[in-house]
């Protein structure tokens, strides 16, 4: 599981995370919602070790993320992360983009890497796009390629940071369908999202972030239909 204990994160004088406590169990889907600047995306970065913390502790299956003794590169193989932008290499084909880390990081042979890449690209509906360059894909297809690239590393956990926010509205559905598929397959996921219908449908729990803290956390029905905090109720009213 992922355990987050009293985590504080500052950028200079700005206190972005202010004592966050959270546990995510294997197989759980947790959605993080809240206004811009509330700390959601920063929390994902801290879980993956891309950002340091000033106080507290984050452990992934008992491994302390920010310990000086932790091999972060090894740990990150188990924690896939997909961002708002897909960050593809434009001079490489879809297949080459997905095989790159398999060959360079995991030291897979070309044949083994391509077999894994084809499997994952087929998994997200891109079997017919293997030899295409990223610029020839739609935004939704590029984001699905990024998901396949992360899945190819066989992670135990997947972190998604507003993966539909840069897409045209008509392309959002195909990416959310991919996340729904992963949820049904039992992938442990933490999803930062502004897609409230998706969060309600897929999540086991929803965490509402407010001023760098988890202001309220609970089952989707509780958060959307019967929130206990005024700030949660105001946010839900503003986005539904």
CSV table of C-alpha atoms in Angstrom, one decimal:
chain,number,residue,atom,x,y,z
A,1,UNK,CA,0.0,0.0,0.0
A,2,UNK,CA,0.9,3.7,-0.2
A,3,UNK,CA,1.1,5.4,3.2
A,4,UNK,CA,1.4,9.1,3.6
A,5,UNK,CA,2.0,10.5,7.1
A,6,UNK,CA,2.0,14.1,8.1
A,7,UNK,CA,3.5,15.3,4.8
A,8,UNK,CA,4.5,18.9,4.4
A,9,UNK,CA,5.8,20.5,1.2
A,10,UNK,CA,6.9,24.1,0.7
A,11,UNK,CA,8.1,26.1,-2.2
A,12,UNK,CA,9.8,28.9,-0.4
A,13,UNK,CA,7.2,30.6,1.8
A,14,UNK,CA,4.4,28.8,0.0
A,15,UNK,CA,3.1,25.9,2.1
A,16,UNK,CA,1.6,23.6,-0.7
A,17,UNK,CA,1.1,20.5,1.4
A,18,UNK,CA,0.2,21.1,5.1
A,19,UNK,CA,0.1,17.8,7.0
A,20,UNK,CA,-1.4,15.3,4.6
A,21,UNK,CA,-2.3,11.9,6.0
A,22,UNK,CA,-3.5,9.2,3.6
A,23,UNK,CA,-3.4,5.4,3.0
A,24,UNK,CA,-4.2,3.8,-0.4
A,25,UNK,CA,-4.7,0.1,-0.4
A,26,UNK,CA,-3.7,-2.3,-3.2
A,27,UNK,CA,-6.5,-2.4,-5.8
A,28,UNK,CA,-8.1,0.8,-4.7
A,29,UNK,CA,-8.9,3.8,-6.9
A,30,UNK,CA,-8.6,7.1,-5.2
A,31,UNK,CA,-9.5,10.3,-6.9
A,32,UNK,CA,-8.2,13.7,-5.7
A,33,UNK,CA,-10.4,16.7,-6.4
A,34,UNK,CA,-10.2,20.3,-5.4
A,35,UNK,CA,-9.4,23.7,-6.8
A,36,UNK,CA,-6.2,24.7,-8.6
A,37,UNK,CA,-3.4,25.2,-6.2
A,38,UNK,CA,-4.8,23.0,-3.5
A,39,UNK,CA,-1.9,20.5,-3.6
A,40,UNK,CA,-3.2,17.6,-5.6
A,41,UNK,CA,-0.6,17.4,-8.3
A,42,UNK,CA,2.2,18.2,-5.9
A,43,UNK,CA,1.1,15.2,-3.8
A,44,UNK,CA,1.5,13.0,-6.8
A,45,UNK,CA,5.0,14.3,-7.4
A,46,UNK,CA,5.9,13.6,-3.8
A,47,UNK,CA,4.6,10.1,-4.0
A,48,UNK,CA,6.8,9.4,-7.0
A,49,UNK,CA,9.8,11.1,-5.5
A,50,UNK,CA,9.9,13.8,-8.2
A,51,UNK,CA,9.5,16.4,-5.4
A,52,UNK,CA,11.1,16.3,-2.0
A,53,UNK,CA,9.2,17.0,1.2
A,54,UNK,CA,10.2,19.0,4.3
A,55,UNK,CA,8.4,16.9,6.9
A,56,UNK,CA,6.6,13.6,7.2
A,57,UNK,CA,7.0,10.3,5.5
A,58,UNK,CA,5.7,8.5,2.3
A,59,UNK,CA,6.1,4.7,2.0
A,60,UNK,CA,5.3,2.4,-0.9
A,61,UNK,CA,5.0,-1.2,0.3
A,62,UNK,CA,7.2,-0.4,3.2
A,63,UNK,CA,9.9,1.5,1.2
A,64,UNK,CA,10.4,5.1,2.3
A,65,UNK,CA,10.3,7.2,-0.8
A,66,UNK,CA,12.4,10.1,0.5
A,67,UNK,CA,15.0,8.1,2.4
A,68,UNK,CA,18.6,8.7,1.3
A,69,UNK,CA,19.0,5.0,1.2
A,70,UNK,CA,16.2,4.4,-1.3
A,71,UNK,CA,17.0,3.7,-5.0
A,72,UNK,CA,14.4,6.1,-6.5
A,73,UNK,CA,15.0,4.8,-10.0
A,74,UNK,CA,14.2,1.3,-8.9
A,75,UNK,CA,11.1,2.4,-6.9
A,76,UNK,CA,9.7,4.4,-9.8
A,77,UNK,CA,9.6,1.3,-12.0
A,78,UNK,CA,6.7,0.3,-9.7
A,79,UNK,CA,5.0,3.6,-9.7
A,80,UNK,CA,3.8,4.7,-13.2
A,81,UNK,CA,2.9,8.3,-13.6
A,82,UNK,CA,1.1,10.0,-16.5
A,83,UNK,CA,1.0,13.8,-16.8
A,84,UNK,CA,-1.3,16.3,-18.5
A,85,UNK,CA,1.2,16.4,-21.4
A,86,UNK,CA,2.3,13.1,-22.9
A,87,UNK,CA,5.9,14.1,-23.5
A,88,UNK,CA,6.5,11.8,-26.4
A,89,UNK,CA,9.8,11.8,-28.4
A,90,UNK,CA,8.6,13.3,-31.7
A,91,UNK,CA,11.4,11.6,-33.8
A,92,UNK,CA,10.4,8.1,-32.6
A,93,UNK,CA,7.4,6.1,-33.7
A,94,UNK,CA,4.7,5.0,-31.2
A,95,UNK,CA,6.3,1.6,-30.9
A,96,UNK,CA,9.8,3.1,-30.3
A,97,UNK,CA,8.5,5.6,-27.7
A,98,UNK,CA,7.1,2.7,-25.7
A,99,UNK,CA,10.1,0.4,-26.1
A,100,UNK,CA,12.7,3.0,-25.2
A,101,UNK,CA,12.5,2.7,-21.4
A,102,UNK,CA,12.1,-1.1,-21.6
A,103,UNK,CA,15.4,-1.3,-23.5
A,104,UNK,CA,17.4,1.4,-21.7
A,105,UNK,CA,16.1,1.0,-18.1
A,106,UNK,CA,15.0,-2.6,-17.9
A,107,UNK,CA,17.6,-3.8,-20.4
A,108,UNK,CA,15.1,-5.9,-22.4
A,109,UNK,CA,16.1,-7.2,-25.7
A,110,UNK,CA,14.7,-5.5,-28.8
A,111,UNK,CA,12.4,-8.4,-29.5
A,112,UNK,CA,11.1,-8.7,-25.9
A,113,UNK,CA,10.6,-4.9,-25.6
A,114,UNK,CA,8.6,-4.8,-28.8
A,115,UNK,CA,6.4,-7.7,-27.7
A,116,UNK,CA,5.6,-6.0,-24.4
A,117,UNK,CA,5.0,-2.7,-26.2
A,118,UNK,CA,2.7,-4.2,-28.8
A,119,UNK,CA,0.7,-5.9,-26.0
A,120,UNK,CA,0.2,-2.7,-24.0
A,121,UNK,CA,-0.5,-0.5,-27.1
A,122,UNK,CA,-3.1,-3.1,-28.2
A,123,UNK,CA,-4.4,-3.0,-24.6
A,124,UNK,CA,-5.2,0.8,-25.0
A,125,UNK,CA,-6.5,0.5,-28.6
A,126,UNK,CA,-3.5,1.6,-30.5
A,127,UNK,CA,-2.5,-1.7,-32.2
A,128,UNK,CA,-2.8,0.0,-35.7
A,129,UNK,CA,-0.6,2.9,-34.8
A,130,UNK,CA,2.7,1.2,-34.0
A,131,UNK,CA,4.7,2.8,-36.9
A,132,UNK,CA,3.0,6.2,-36.7
A,133,UNK,CA,4.9,9.2,-35.3
A,134,UNK,CA,3.2,11.0,-32.3
A,135,UNK,CA,2.5,14.1,-34.4
A,136,UNK,CA,0.1,12.0,-36.5
A,137,UNK,CA,-2.0,11.0,-33.5
A,138,UNK,CA,-4.9,12.8,-32.0
A,139,UNK,CA,-4.5,14.2,-28.5
A,140,UNK,CA,-6.5,11.3,-27.0
A,141,UNK,CA,-4.4,8.8,-28.8
A,142,UNK,CA,-1.2,10.5,-27.7
A,143,UNK,CA,-2.4,10.3,-24.1
A,144,UNK,CA,-3.3,6.6,-24.5
A,145,UNK,CA,0.2,6.1,-25.8
A,146,UNK,CA,1.6,7.7,-22.7
A,147,UNK,CA,-0.5,5.3,-20.6
A,148,UNK,CA,0.8,2.3,-22.5
A,149,UNK,CA,4.3,3.5,-22.0
A,150,UNK,CA,3.8,3.6,-18.3
A,151,UNK,CA,2.0,0.2,-18.2
A,152,UNK,CA,4.8,-1.4,-20.2
A,153,UNK,CA,7.1,-1.1,-17.1
A,154,UNK,CA,4.6,-3.4,-15.2
A,155,UNK,CA,4.0,-0.9,-12.3
A,156,UNK,CA,2.1,-1.9,-9.2
A,157,UNK,CA,0.6,1.6,-8.9
A,158,UNK,CA,-0.5,4.2,-11.5
A,159,UNK,CA,-0.7,8.0,-10.8
A,160,UNK,CA,-2.7,10.2,-13.2
A,161,UNK,CA,-2.3,13.9,-13.1
A,162,UNK,CA,-5.3,15.5,-14.8
A,163,UNK,CA,-4.6,13.4,-17.9
A,164,UNK,CA,-7.7,14.8,-19.8
A,165,UNK,CA,-7.2,18.5,-19.1
A,166,UNK,CA,-5.2,19.3,-22.2
A,167,UNK,CA,-7.6,17.4,-24.5
A,168,UNK,CA,-10.5,18.7,-26.6
A,169,UNK,CA,-13.8,17.7,-25.1
A,170,UNK,CA,-14.6,15.1,-27.7
A,171,UNK,CA,-11.3,13.3,-27.0
A,172,UNK,CA,-11.7,13.0,-23.2
A,173,UNK,CA,-14.0,10.0,-23.3
A,174,UNK,CA,-11.5,7.6,-24.9
A,175,UNK,CA,-8.9,8.3,-22.3
A,176,UNK,CA,-11.4,8.0,-19.4
A,177,UNK,CA,-12.5,4.6,-20.9
A,178,UNK,CA,-8.9,3.4,-20.7
A,179,UNK,CA,-8.8,4.4,-17.0
A,180,UNK,CA,-12.1,2.6,-16.5
A,181,UNK,CA,-10.6,-0.5,-18.0
A,182,UNK,CA,-7.6,-0.4,-15.7
A,183,UNK,CA,-9.9,0.1,-12.7
A,184,UNK,CA,-11.9,-3.0,-13.7
A,185,UNK,CA,-8.6,-5.0,-14.0
A,186,UNK,CA,-7.7,-4.1,-10.4
A,187,UNK,CA,-4.9,-1.6,-11.0
A,188,UNK,CA,-4.2,0.6,-7.9
A,189,UNK,CA,-4.7,4.2,-9.1
A,190,UNK,CA,-4.5,7.7,-7.7
A,191,UNK,CA,-6.2,10.1,-10.1
A,192,UNK,CA,-6.1,13.9,-10.0
A,193,UNK,CA,-9.1,14.9,-12.0
A,194,UNK,CA,-11.7,17.6,-12.8
A,195,UNK,CA,-14.0,15.0,-14.4
A,196,UNK,CA,-16.5,14.6,-11.6
A,197,UNK,CA,-18.8,12.1,-13.3
A,198,UNK,CA,-15.8,9.8,-13.9
A,199,UNK,CA,-14.5,10.3,-10.3
A,200,UNK,CA,-17.9,9.3,-8.9
A,201,UNK,CA,-18.3,6.3,-11.2
A,202,UNK,CA,-14.8,4.8,-10.8
A,203,UNK,CA,-13.5,5.8,-7.4
A,204,UNK,CA,-13.5,3.7,-4.3
A,205,UNK,CA,-12.9,6.9,-2.3
A,206,UNK,CA,-12.5,10.6,-3.1
A,207,UNK,CA,-10.2,13.0,-1.3
A,208,UNK,CA,-11.1,16.7,-1.4
A,209,UNK,CA,-8.0,18.9,-1.2
A,210,UNK,CA,-8.3,22.4,0.3
A,211,UNK,CA,-5.4,24.7,1.2
A,212,UNK,CA,-2.9,21.9,1.1
A,213,UNK,CA,-4.8,19.5,3.2
A,214,UNK,CA,-7.2,16.6,2.7
A,215,UNK,CA,-10.3,18.5,3.9
A,216,UNK,CA,-12.6,15.6,3.5
A,217,UNK,CA,-12.4,12.0,2.3
A,218,UNK,CA,-15.0,9.4,1.8
A,219,UNK,CA,-17.0,7.3,-0.6
A,220,UNK,CA,-18.2,9.1,-3.8
A,221,UNK,CA,-21.9,9.2,-2.6
A,222,UNK,CA,-20.8,10.9,0.6
A,223,UNK,CA,-18.6,13.5,-1.0
A,224,UNK,CA,-21.1,14.4,-3.8
A,225,UNK,CA,-24.4,13.9,-2.0
A,226,UNK,CA,-23.7,14.4,1.7
A,227,UNK,CA,-20.5,16.3,2.3
A,228,UNK,CA,-19.8,17.1,6.0
A,229,UNK,CA,-17.7,20.2,5.3
A,230,UNK,CA,-19.0,23.5,3.9
A,231,UNK,CA,-15.9,23.9,1.6
A,232,UNK,CA,-16.6,20.5,0.1
A,233,UNK,CA,-20.2,21.3,-0.5
A,234,UNK,CA,-19.3,24.6,-2.1
A,235,UNK,CA,-16.8,23.0,-4.4
A,236,UNK,CA,-19.1,20.2,-5.4
A,237,UNK,CA,-21.9,22.8,-6.2
A,238,UNK,CA,-19.5,24.7,-8.4
A,239,UNK,CA,-18.4,21.8,-10.6
A,240,UNK,CA,-21.6,19.8,-11.0
